[in-house]
mmCIF file of C-alpha atoms in Angstrom:
data_model
loop_
_atom_site.group_PDB
_atom_site.id
_atom_site.type_symbol
_atom_site.label_atom_id
_atom_site.label_comp_id
_atom_site.label_asym_id
_atom_site.label_seq_id
_atom_site.Cartn_x
_atom_site.Cartn_y
_atom_site.Cartn_z
ATOM 1 C CA MET R 1 0.000 0.000 0.000
ATOM 2 C CA LYS R 2 1.413 3.359 -1.000
ATOM 3 C CA ARG R 3 0.945 6.822 0.474
ATOM 4 C CA ASN R 4 1.255 10.060 -1.511
ATOM 5 C CA ILE R 5 3.579 12.203 0.609
ATOM 6 C CA GLY R 6 3.451 15.180 -1.760
ATOM 7 C CA PRO R 7 6.102 16.456 -4.168
ATOM 8 C CA VAL R 8 9.030 15.292 -2.071
ATOM 9 C CA ASN R 9 12.449 14.735 -3.596
ATOM 10 C CA ALA R 10 13.351 11.135 -2.796
ATOM 11 C CA LEU R 11 16.293 10.800 -5.180
ATOM 12 C CA TYR R 12 18.619 9.663 -2.408
ATOM 13 C CA PRO R 13 21.235 8.728 -1.481
ATOM 14 C CA SER R 14 23.267 11.164 -3.510
ATOM 15 C CA LEU R 15 27.010 11.462 -3.566
ATOM 16 C CA THR R 16 28.573 13.999 -1.220
ATOM 17 C CA THR R 17 31.146 16.137 -2.977
ATOM 18 C CA ILE R 18 33.191 19.207 -2.183
ATOM 19 C CA VAL R 19 32.892 21.887 -4.835
ATOM 20 C CA GLY R 20 35.826 24.253 -5.043
ATOM 21 C CA ALA R 21 36.189 27.603 -6.753
ATOM 22 C CA VAL R 22 38.264 30.740 -6.507
ATOM 23 C CA VAL R 23 36.221 33.544 -4.978
ATOM 24 C CA ASP R 24 37.690 36.998 -4.379
ATOM 25 C CA GLY R 25 41.116 35.590 -5.176
ATOM 26 C CA LYS R 26 40.907 32.780 -2.622
ATOM 27 C CA PRO R 27 40.054 29.091 -2.858
ATOM 28 C CA ASN R 28 36.653 28.411 -1.360
ATOM 29 C CA PHE R 29 34.903 25.097 -0.751
ATOM 30 C CA LEU R 30 31.360 23.941 -0.238
ATOM 31 C CA ALA R 31 29.827 20.540 0.527
ATOM 32 C CA VAL R 32 27.376 19.667 -2.249
ATOM 33 C CA ALA R 33 25.380 16.473 -2.606
ATOM 34 C CA HIS R 34 22.859 17.794 -5.101
ATOM 35 C CA VAL R 35 24.898 16.684 -8.046
ATOM 36 C CA GLY R 36 23.985 15.166 -11.397
ATOM 37 C CA ILE R 37 25.402 13.187 -14.272
ATOM 38 C CA MET R 38 24.324 14.675 -17.587
ATOM 39 C CA ASN R 39 25.565 12.147 -20.108
ATOM 40 C CA HIS R 40 27.992 9.356 -20.805
ATOM 41 C CA GLY R 41 30.603 10.271 -23.374
ATOM 42 C CA HIS R 42 33.215 12.793 -24.396
ATOM 43 C CA PRO R 43 32.900 15.602 -23.581
ATOM 44 C CA GLN R 44 31.575 14.431 -20.236
ATOM 45 C CA TYR R 45 29.300 16.756 -18.280
ATOM 46 C CA LEU R 46 28.223 16.836 -14.652
ATOM 47 C CA SER R 47 26.078 19.263 -12.715
ATOM 48 C CA PHE R 48 25.438 20.575 -9.259
ATOM 49 C CA GLY R 49 22.712 22.847 -8.030
ATOM 50 C CA ILE R 50 23.209 25.371 -5.264
ATOM 51 C CA ASN R 51 21.222 28.255 -3.900
ATOM 52 C CA LYS R 52 21.955 31.561 -5.620
ATOM 53 C CA LYS R 53 22.845 33.046 -2.238
ATOM 54 C CA HIS R 54 25.999 30.965 -1.935
ATOM 55 C CA HIS R 55 29.307 32.786 -1.902
ATOM 56 C CA THR R 56 30.808 30.286 -4.354
ATOM 57 C CA ASN R 57 28.524 31.096 -7.288
ATOM 58 C CA GLN R 58 30.163 34.368 -8.237
ATOM 59 C CA GLY R 59 33.615 32.779 -8.352
ATOM 60 C CA ILE R 60 32.445 30.040 -10.676
ATOM 61 C CA VAL R 61 30.793 32.467 -13.058
ATOM 62 C CA GLU R 62 33.750 34.871 -12.947
ATOM 63 C CA HIS R 63 36.397 32.288 -13.813
ATOM 64 C CA GLY R 64 34.309 29.693 -15.634
ATOM 65 C CA GLU R 65 36.077 26.938 -13.721
ATOM 66 C CA PHE R 66 35.475 24.837 -10.628
ATOM 67 C CA SER R 67 36.460 21.564 -9.021
ATOM 68 C CA VAL R 68 34.401 18.638 -7.750
ATOM 69 C CA CYS R 69 36.290 16.518 -5.235
ATOM 70 C CA ILE R 70 35.009 13.322 -3.665
ATOM 71 C CA PRO R 71 35.857 12.966 0.016
ATOM 72 C CA GLY R 72 36.149 9.579 1.670
ATOM 73 C CA GLU R 73 34.800 8.690 5.101
ATOM 74 C CA GLY R 74 38.031 9.904 6.673
ATOM 75 C CA LEU R 75 37.272 13.466 5.588
ATOM 76 C CA MET R 76 33.687 13.529 6.921
ATOM 77 C CA VAL R 77 34.234 16.159 9.594
ATOM 78 C CA GLU R 78 35.963 18.594 7.226
ATOM 79 C CA THR R 79 33.352 17.953 4.539
ATOM 80 C CA ASP R 80 30.505 18.662 6.906
ATOM 81 C CA TYR R 81 32.312 21.736 8.165
ATOM 82 C CA VAL R 82 32.582 23.350 4.714
ATOM 83 C CA GLY R 83 28.840 22.806 4.394
ATOM 84 C CA LEU R 84 28.170 24.496 7.737
ATOM 85 C CA VAL R 85 29.959 27.799 7.315
ATOM 86 C CA SER R 86 29.813 30.332 4.494
ATOM 87 C CA GLY R 87 32.841 31.634 2.647
ATOM 88 C CA ARG R 88 31.266 35.059 2.968
ATOM 89 C CA ASN R 89 32.348 35.318 6.599
ATOM 90 C CA THR R 90 34.779 32.399 7.003
ATOM 91 C CA ASP R 91 38.037 31.829 5.169
ATOM 92 C CA LYS R 92 37.931 28.167 4.134
ATOM 93 C CA SER R 93 41.075 28.327 1.999
ATOM 94 C CA GLN R 94 43.197 26.730 4.754
ATOM 95 C CA VAL R 95 40.945 23.796 5.642
ATOM 96 C CA PHE R 96 42.529 21.446 3.118
ATOM 97 C CA ASP R 97 45.945 20.848 1.600
ATOM 98 C CA LEU R 98 45.532 21.824 -2.029
ATOM 99 C CA PHE R 99 47.097 21.059 -5.373
ATOM 100 C CA LYS R 100 46.715 22.382 -8.898
ATOM 101 C CA GLY R 101 45.795 20.514 -12.005
ATOM 102 C CA GLU R 102 45.332 21.929 -15.485
ATOM 103 C CA LEU R 103 42.990 24.800 -14.687
ATOM 104 C CA ALA R 104 44.001 27.943 -12.837
ATOM 105 C CA HIS R 105 40.763 28.341 -10.877
ATOM 106 C CA ALA R 106 39.812 24.816 -9.882
ATOM 107 C CA PRO R 107 41.427 24.250 -6.462
ATOM 108 C CA LEU R 108 41.922 20.528 -5.773
ATOM 109 C CA ILE R 109 41.994 18.813 -2.397
ATOM 110 C CA GLN R 110 44.894 16.466 -1.603
ATOM 111 C CA GLY R 111 42.881 14.619 1.045
ATOM 112 C CA CYS R 112 40.147 13.624 -1.414
ATOM 113 C CA PRO R 113 40.859 10.375 -3.243
ATOM 114 C CA VAL R 114 39.161 11.649 -6.404
ATOM 115 C CA CYS R 115 39.235 15.210 -7.764
ATOM 116 C CA MET R 116 37.695 16.434 -10.992
ATOM 117 C CA GLU R 117 38.516 19.734 -12.679
ATOM 118 C CA CYS R 118 35.671 21.266 -14.630
ATOM 119 C CA ARG R 119 35.190 24.046 -17.126
ATOM 120 C CA LEU R 120 31.816 25.742 -16.783
ATOM 121 C CA ALA R 121 29.714 24.789 -19.791
ATOM 122 C CA ARG R 122 26.245 26.104 -18.965
ATOM 123 C CA VAL R 123 24.251 27.573 -16.131
ATOM 124 C CA VAL R 124 20.638 26.464 -15.863
ATOM 125 C CA ASP R 125 18.788 29.215 -14.095
ATOM 126 C CA PHE R 126 16.101 28.333 -11.549
ATOM 127 C CA GLU R 127 14.242 30.762 -9.311
ATOM 128 C CA THR R 128 16.345 30.142 -6.209
ATOM 129 C CA HIS R 129 19.135 27.948 -7.565
ATOM 130 C CA ASP R 130 21.898 27.993 -10.120
ATOM 131 C CA VAL R 131 22.579 24.650 -11.708
ATOM 132 C CA PHE R 132 26.162 24.703 -12.931
ATOM 133 C CA ILE R 133 27.005 22.260 -15.675
ATOM 134 C CA GLY R 134 30.692 21.578 -16.083
ATOM 135 C CA GLU R 135 32.726 19.725 -18.636
ATOM 136 C CA ILE R 136 35.240 17.453 -16.935
ATOM 137 C CA VAL R 137 38.750 18.446 -18.012
ATOM 138 C CA ALA R 138 40.823 16.090 -15.868
ATOM 139 C CA THR R 139 40.291 13.582 -13.080
ATOM 140 C CA HIS R 140 42.999 13.125 -10.483
ATOM 141 C CA VAL R 141 42.876 9.906 -8.508
ATOM 142 C CA GLU R 142 44.932 8.763 -5.544
ATOM 143 C CA GLU R 143 47.039 5.771 -6.592
ATOM 144 C CA SER R 144 45.826 3.840 -3.557
ATOM 145 C CA VAL R 145 42.220 3.815 -4.870
ATOM 146 C CA LEU R 146 43.108 2.901 -8.460
ATOM 147 C CA ARG R 147 42.620 -0.631 -9.651
ATOM 148 C CA GLU R 148 45.221 -2.324 -11.800
ATOM 149 C CA ASP R 149 43.281 -1.390 -14.940
ATOM 150 C CA GLY R 150 43.524 2.309 -14.030
ATOM 151 C CA LYS R 151 39.889 2.702 -13.020
ATOM 152 C CA VAL R 152 38.617 4.031 -9.715
ATOM 153 C CA ASP R 153 37.950 1.379 -7.073
ATOM 154 C CA ILE R 154 34.818 2.791 -5.466
ATOM 155 C CA LYS R 155 35.060 0.514 -2.448
ATOM 156 C CA ARG R 156 38.434 1.979 -1.555
ATOM 157 C CA VAL R 157 37.174 5.557 -2.085
ATOM 158 C CA ARG R 158 34.680 4.998 0.767
ATOM 159 C CA PRO R 159 32.367 7.773 -0.457
ATOM 160 C CA LEU R 160 29.991 9.654 1.816
ATOM 161 C CA LEU R 161 26.423 9.143 0.692
ATOM 162 C CA PHE R 162 23.930 11.823 1.635
ATOM 163 C CA ASP R 163 20.275 11.351 2.527
ATOM 164 C CA MET R 164 18.033 14.342 3.131
ATOM 165 C CA ALA R 165 15.237 12.516 5.001
ATOM 166 C CA SER R 166 17.535 11.178 7.705
ATOM 167 C CA ALA R 167 19.947 14.132 7.386
ATOM 168 C CA LYS R 168 22.778 11.651 7.641
ATOM 169 C CA TYR R 169 25.855 10.494 5.831
ATOM 170 C CA TRP R 170 25.820 6.833 4.881
ATOM 171 C CA SER R 171 28.554 4.494 3.763
ATOM 172 C CA LEU R 172 28.703 2.389 0.644
ATOM 173 C CA GLY R 173 27.712 -1.231 1.240
ATOM 174 C CA ALA R 174 28.586 -4.440 -0.536
ATOM 175 C CA GLU R 175 28.627 -5.090 -4.248
ATOM 176 C CA LEU R 176 25.517 -6.908 -5.386
ATOM 177 C CA ALA R 177 25.758 -7.955 -9.023
ATOM 178 C CA PRO R 178 27.062 -6.911 -12.438
ATOM 179 C CA CYS R 179 25.021 -4.375 -14.424
ATOM 180 C CA TRP R 180 23.825 -5.182 -17.952
ATOM 181 C CA SER R 181 24.171 -8.799 -16.929
ATOM 182 C CA VAL R 182 22.047 -9.836 -13.966
ATOM 183 C CA GLY R 183 18.906 -9.095 -16.023
ATOM 184 C CA LYS R 184 19.893 -11.442 -18.831
ATOM 185 C CA GLN R 185 18.117 -14.347 -17.153
ATOM 186 C CA LEU R 186 14.845 -12.430 -17.435
ATOM 187 C CA LYS R 187 15.624 -11.483 -21.022
ATOM 188 C CA ALA R 188 16.058 -15.151 -21.876
ATOM 189 C CA ALA R 189 12.930 -16.156 -19.940
ATOM 190 C CA ARG R 190 10.725 -13.516 -21.584
ATOM 191 C CA ARG R 191 11.910 -14.558 -25.023
ATOM 192 C CA GLY R 192 10.747 -18.017 -24.064
ATOM 193 C CA MET L 1 50.283 10.547 -4.940
ATOM 194 C CA LYS L 2 47.639 11.234 -7.567
ATOM 195 C CA ARG L 3 47.395 10.196 -11.177
ATOM 196 C CA ASN L 4 45.549 12.160 -13.874
ATOM 197 C CA ILE L 5 43.373 9.542 -15.567
ATOM 198 C CA GLY L 6 41.895 11.986 -18.071
ATOM 199 C CA PRO L 7 38.402 13.508 -18.181
ATOM 200 C CA VAL L 8 36.711 10.536 -16.563
ATOM 201 C CA ASN L 9 33.353 10.885 -14.840
ATOM 202 C CA ALA L 10 33.888 9.633 -11.298
ATOM 203 C CA LEU L 11 30.658 10.941 -9.786
ATOM 204 C CA TYR L 12 29.687 7.532 -8.474
ATOM 205 C CA PRO L 13 27.873 5.758 -6.980
ATOM 206 C CA SER L 14 24.693 7.205 -8.417
ATOM 207 C CA LEU L 15 21.189 6.082 -7.633
ATOM 208 C CA THR L 16 19.648 3.513 -9.942
ATOM 209 C CA THR L 17 16.141 4.490 -10.983
ATOM 210 C CA ILE L 18 13.556 3.273 -13.437
ATOM 211 C CA VAL L 19 12.222 6.028 -15.654
ATOM 212 C CA GLY L 20 8.754 5.441 -17.035
ATOM 213 C CA ALA L 21 6.897 7.135 -19.865
ATOM 214 C CA VAL L 22 4.113 6.422 -22.289
ATOM 215 C CA VAL L 23 5.499 5.773 -25.752
ATOM 216 C CA ASP L 24 3.258 4.928 -28.707
ATOM 217 C CA GLY L 25 0.365 4.548 -26.271
ATOM 218 C CA LYS L 26 2.167 2.010 -24.064
ATOM 219 C CA PRO L 27 4.032 2.310 -20.774
ATOM 220 C CA ASN L 28 7.745 1.916 -21.311
ATOM 221 C CA PHE L 29 10.543 1.698 -18.758
ATOM 222 C CA LEU L 30 14.270 2.267 -18.740
ATOM 223 C CA ALA L 31 16.935 1.828 -16.057
ATOM 224 C CA VAL L 32 18.644 5.179 -15.506
ATOM 225 C CA ALA L 33 21.359 5.970 -12.993
ATOM 226 C CA HIS L 34 22.538 9.196 -14.571
ATOM 227 C CA VAL L 35 20.191 11.292 -12.495
ATOM 228 C CA GLY L 36 20.559 14.650 -10.800
ATOM 229 C CA ILE L 37 19.083 16.843 -8.094
ATOM 230 C CA MET L 38 18.660 20.398 -9.326
ATOM 231 C CA ASN L 39 17.634 22.259 -6.200
ATOM 232 C CA HIS L 40 16.104 21.991 -2.760
ATOM 233 C CA GLY L 41 12.724 23.657 -2.514
ATOM 234 C CA HIS L 42 9.285 23.944 -4.033
ATOM 235 C CA PRO L 43 8.907 23.424 -6.881
ATOM 236 C CA GLN L 44 11.423 20.621 -6.651
ATOM 237 C CA TYR L 45 13.301 19.593 -9.786
ATOM 238 C CA LEU L 46 15.260 16.506 -10.719
ATOM 239 C CA SER L 47 17.011 15.476 -13.908
ATOM 240 C CA PHE L 48 18.145 12.492 -15.843
ATOM 241 C CA GLY L 49 20.241 12.311 -18.958
ATOM 242 C CA ILE L 50 19.787 9.677 -21.635
ATOM 243 C CA ASN L 51 21.074 9.176 -25.127
ATOM 244 C CA LYS L 52 18.886 10.762 -27.795
ATOM 245 C CA LYS L 53 18.567 7.368 -29.473
ATOM 246 C CA HIS L 54 16.439 5.964 -26.648
ATOM 247 C CA HIS L 55 12.875 4.982 -27.440
ATOM 248 C CA THR L 56 11.611 6.692 -24.285
ATOM 249 C CA ASN L 57 12.596 10.248 -25.243
ATOM 250 C CA GLN L 58 9.813 10.817 -27.737
ATOM 251 C CA GLY L 59 7.143 9.761 -25.253
ATOM 252 C CA ILE L 60 8.411 12.164 -22.629
ATOM 253 C CA VAL L 61 8.475 15.070 -25.040
ATOM 254 C CA GLU L 62 5.078 14.177 -26.499
ATOM 255 C CA HIS L 63 3.242 14.020 -23.173
ATOM 256 C CA GLY L 64 5.432 16.256 -21.030
ATOM 257 C CA GLU L 65 5.252 13.728 -18.222
ATOM 258 C CA PHE L 66 7.318 10.873 -16.852
ATOM 259 C CA SER L 67 7.918 8.861 -13.712
ATOM 260 C CA VAL L 68 11.053 8.133 -11.717
ATOM 261 C CA CYS L 69 10.717 5.035 -9.561
ATOM 262 C CA ILE L 70 13.334 3.763 -7.127
ATOM 263 C CA PRO L 71 13.705 -0.009 -7.098
ATOM 264 C CA GLY L 72 14.957 -1.853 -4.051
ATOM 265 C CA GLU L 73 17.429 -4.730 -4.112
ATOM 266 C CA GLY L 74 14.555 -7.173 -4.598
ATOM 267 C CA LEU L 75 13.838 -5.712 -8.025
ATOM 268 C CA MET L 76 17.429 -5.835 -9.281
ATOM 269 C CA VAL L 77 16.870 -8.396 -12.034
ATOM 270 C CA GLU L 78 13.864 -6.549 -13.492
ATOM 271 C CA THR L 79 15.677 -3.217 -13.226
ATOM 272 C CA ASP L 80 18.696 -4.535 -15.054
ATOM 273 C CA TYR L 81 16.448 -6.129 -17.646
ATOM 274 C CA VAL L 82 14.726 -2.847 -18.590
ATOM 275 C CA GLY L 83 18.193 -1.393 -19.070
ATOM 276 C CA LEU L 84 19.217 -4.253 -21.362
ATOM 277 C CA VAL L 85 16.436 -4.240 -23.933
ATOM 278 C CA SER L 86 14.981 -1.376 -25.961
ATOM 279 C CA GLY L 87 11.305 -0.497 -26.050
ATOM 280 C CA ARG L 88 11.740 -0.116 -29.790
ATOM 281 C CA ASN L 89 11.698 -3.879 -30.267
ATOM 282 C CA THR L 90 10.541 -5.197 -26.890
ATOM 283 C CA ASP L 91 7.240 -4.529 -25.149
ATOM 284 C CA LYS L 92 8.203 -3.707 -21.566
ATOM 285 C CA SER L 93 4.706 -2.658 -20.496
ATOM 286 C CA GLN L 94 4.069 -6.028 -18.793
ATOM 287 C CA VAL L 95 7.277 -6.327 -16.797
ATOM 288 C CA PHE L 96 5.861 -4.556 -13.727
ATOM 289 C CA ASP L 97 2.524 -4.232 -11.968
ATOM 290 C CA LEU L 98 1.568 -0.609 -12.457
ATOM 291 C CA PHE L 99 -0.562 2.030 -10.795
ATOM 292 C CA LYS L 100 -1.611 5.554 -11.630
ATOM 293 C CA GLY L 101 -1.069 8.692 -9.645
ATOM 294 C CA GLU L 102 -2.068 12.204 -10.609
ATOM 295 C CA LEU L 103 -0.616 12.347 -14.105
ATOM 296 C CA ALA L 104 -2.008 10.467 -17.076
ATOM 297 C CA HIS L 105 1.351 9.638 -18.658
ATOM 298 C CA ALA L 106 3.604 8.788 -15.730
ATOM 299 C CA PRO L 107 3.284 5.019 -15.250
ATOM 300 C CA LEU L 108 4.207 3.999 -11.702
ATOM 301 C CA ILE L 109 5.631 0.680 -10.552
ATOM 302 C CA GLN L 110 3.972 -1.114 -7.630
ATOM 303 C CA GLY L 111 7.090 -3.105 -6.851
ATOM 304 C CA CYS L 112 9.206 0.028 -6.307
ATOM 305 C CA PRO L 113 9.066 1.356 -2.743
ATOM 306 C CA VAL L 114 9.310 4.958 -3.950
ATOM 307 C CA CYS L 115 7.740 6.427 -7.102
ATOM 308 C CA MET L 116 7.843 10.044 -8.220
ATOM 309 C CA GLU L 117 5.589 11.572 -10.854
ATOM 310 C CA CYS L 118 7.137 14.401 -12.825
ATOM 311 C CA ARG L 119 6.005 17.072 -15.214
ATOM 312 C CA LEU L 120 8.618 17.902 -17.829
ATOM 313 C CA ALA L 121 9.969 21.376 -17.061
ATOM 314 C CA ARG L 122 12.931 21.741 -19.413
ATOM 315 C CA VAL L 123 15.071 19.781 -21.791
ATOM 316 C CA VAL L 124 18.777 20.586 -21.807
ATOM 317 C CA ASP L 125 20.084 19.654 -25.189
ATOM 318 C CA PHE L 126 23.513 18.037 -25.508
ATOM 319 C CA GLU L 127 25.072 16.633 -28.655
ATOM 320 C CA THR L 128 24.233 13.005 -27.953
ATOM 321 C CA HIS L 129 22.025 13.283 -24.883
ATOM 322 C CA ASP L 130 18.770 14.840 -23.753
ATOM 323 C CA VAL L 131 18.756 15.936 -20.151
ATOM 324 C CA PHE L 132 15.156 15.974 -19.012
ATOM 325 C CA ILE L 133 14.386 18.174 -16.037
ATOM 326 C CA GLY L 134 11.142 17.356 -14.307
ATOM 327 C CA GLU L 135 9.148 19.042 -11.584
ATOM 328 C CA ILE L 136 8.088 16.508 -8.983
ATOM 329 C CA VAL L 137 4.283 16.470 -8.775
ATOM 330 C CA ALA L 138 3.755 13.672 -6.269
ATOM 331 C CA THR L 139 5.800 11.055 -4.473
ATOM 332 C CA HIS L 140 4.222 7.710 -3.651
ATOM 333 C CA VAL L 141 5.896 5.687 -0.947
ATOM 334 C CA GLU L 142 5.239 2.178 0.282
ATOM 335 C CA GLU L 143 3.958 2.340 3.857
ATOM 336 C CA SER L 144 6.531 -0.265 4.883
ATOM 337 C CA VAL L 145 9.439 2.093 4.093
ATOM 338 C CA LEU L 146 7.924 5.173 5.755
ATOM 339 C CA ARG L 147 9.125 6.254 9.146
ATOM 340 C CA GLU L 148 6.700 7.393 11.816
ATOM 341 C CA ASP L 149 7.267 11.036 10.831
ATOM 342 C CA GLY L 150 6.141 10.300 7.284
ATOM 343 C CA LYS L 151 9.596 10.505 5.721
ATOM 344 C CA VAL L 152 11.277 7.851 3.608
ATOM 345 C CA ASP L 153 13.464 5.405 5.540
ATOM 346 C CA ILE L 154 16.294 4.944 3.071
ATOM 347 C CA LYS L 155 17.652 1.881 4.850
ATOM 348 C CA ARG L 156 14.384 0.049 4.267
ATOM 349 C CA VAL L 157 14.252 1.159 0.608
ATOM 350 C CA ARG L 158 17.489 -0.782 0.007
ATOM 351 C CA PRO L 159 18.381 1.246 -3.090
ATOM 352 C CA LEU L 160 20.576 -0.043 -5.888
ATOM 353 C CA LEU L 161 23.655 2.109 -6.246
ATOM 354 C CA PHE L 162 25.346 2.157 -9.621
ATOM 355 C CA ASP L 163 29.033 2.434 -10.336
ATOM 356 C CA MET L 164 30.315 2.734 -13.892
ATOM 357 C CA ALA L 165 33.953 1.736 -13.234
ATOM 358 C CA SER L 166 33.044 -1.624 -11.724
ATOM 359 C CA ALA L 167 29.839 -1.923 -13.808
ATOM 360 C CA LYS L 168 28.127 -3.192 -10.700
ATOM 361 C CA TYR L 169 25.177 -2.515 -8.459
ATOM 362 C CA TRP L 170 26.102 -1.807 -4.850
ATOM 363 C CA SER L 171 24.036 -1.738 -1.696
ATOM 364 C CA LEU L 172 23.702 1.065 0.816
ATOM 365 C CA GLY L 173 25.876 0.592 3.880
ATOM 366 C CA ALA L 174 25.604 1.808 7.446
ATOM 367 C CA GLU L 175 24.725 5.284 8.608
ATOM 368 C CA LEU L 176 27.804 7.225 9.621
ATOM 369 C CA ALA L 177 26.891 10.537 11.240
ATOM 370 C CA PRO L 178 24.417 13.427 11.136
ATOM 371 C CA CYS L 179 24.903 16.094 8.458
ATOM 372 C CA TRP L 180 25.235 19.773 9.420
ATOM 373 C CA SER L 181 26.356 18.474 12.776
ATOM 374 C CA VAL L 182 29.450 16.275 12.706
ATOM 375 C CA GLY L 183 31.468 19.253 11.416
ATOM 376 C CA LYS L 184 30.526 21.470 14.365
ATOM 377 C CA GLN L 185 33.537 20.263 16.360
ATOM 378 C CA LEU L 186 35.808 21.664 13.669
ATOM 379 C CA LYS L 187 33.811 24.878 13.523
ATOM 380 C CA ALA L 188 34.310 25.354 17.239
ATOM 381 C CA ALA L 189 37.990 24.436 17.025
ATOM 382 C CA ARG L 190 38.695 26.824 14.147
ATOM 383 C CA ARG L 191 36.997 29.656 15.991
ATOM 384 C CA GLY L 192 39.453 28.912 18.750
#
């Protein structure tokens, strides 16, 4: 039996990220879990939506660049912190050890196992929110979370999953089954 | 030590959903994990991006409505199946028991613990992909996964998390800590 709970966003868990930009000449960071994957291909686009009031927005628009870093469980406190305080009245440029990639205005976080540099491709304008769509320029991955084939080992990343209803961070669980594969039994059965 | 692995999308895991639409007069379904959260508010918007070649796209544009249902682990085989075969040559209207909500062209899946009905708000046009942005009209939740306060209990949903690098479905793990809270210790410490 189902209950209609109204127009509630239930698209959770979502991946907790730290978005970085240069604002007023300084690196600034913000915890963002309202992210999106736009496509699968090259160029590859991702999105995140944040309230227009955020300090970070102006830096992204000004420089047309930003970073999206993925913290592991070990960086939970710092991640939550940069979501608690605004860059408008708090200097967050010293919270993390940083490094530079290819872009001048996409500050990257050493402590995050995965860091993506993005060039701003589009801004989708909503009443209260800017949705920034970035083209991924480079992805920097800690050697310790890379598999032998050079791909990211998500289990070793230990991502922080965000859920709005519980207002909690959750961990990644066990692997269940291969995609584009586990459904083949049904495909065969339906073909009879 | 980090390695630049090129412009690789590493925004995973993402939530596996089943997008539903009415195409050529029939309900059709597609597994989609490339979803996004646009904002936090009312109206509430979500997105998903799929290749323009998909059969589903025309139905969404024609009717301006679609559904986004969240399958639990128990529906993994069926979910994978609707991602394996195209509605162009396979009738997927009988795979699930369906129900109707408020919209005429947003087929909802009984077996999914959470089902959202969406009105198409915008289409963001990429070279190979359509990104459909929908306004959530209603969210139907199985009583068994609702908490006493009427919110979704994500642990009981048992969502399927998708990871492209491993090409696997993953389960949700344990809760870690409260958001907008666990970082307060650092806030206090940095204020000295």
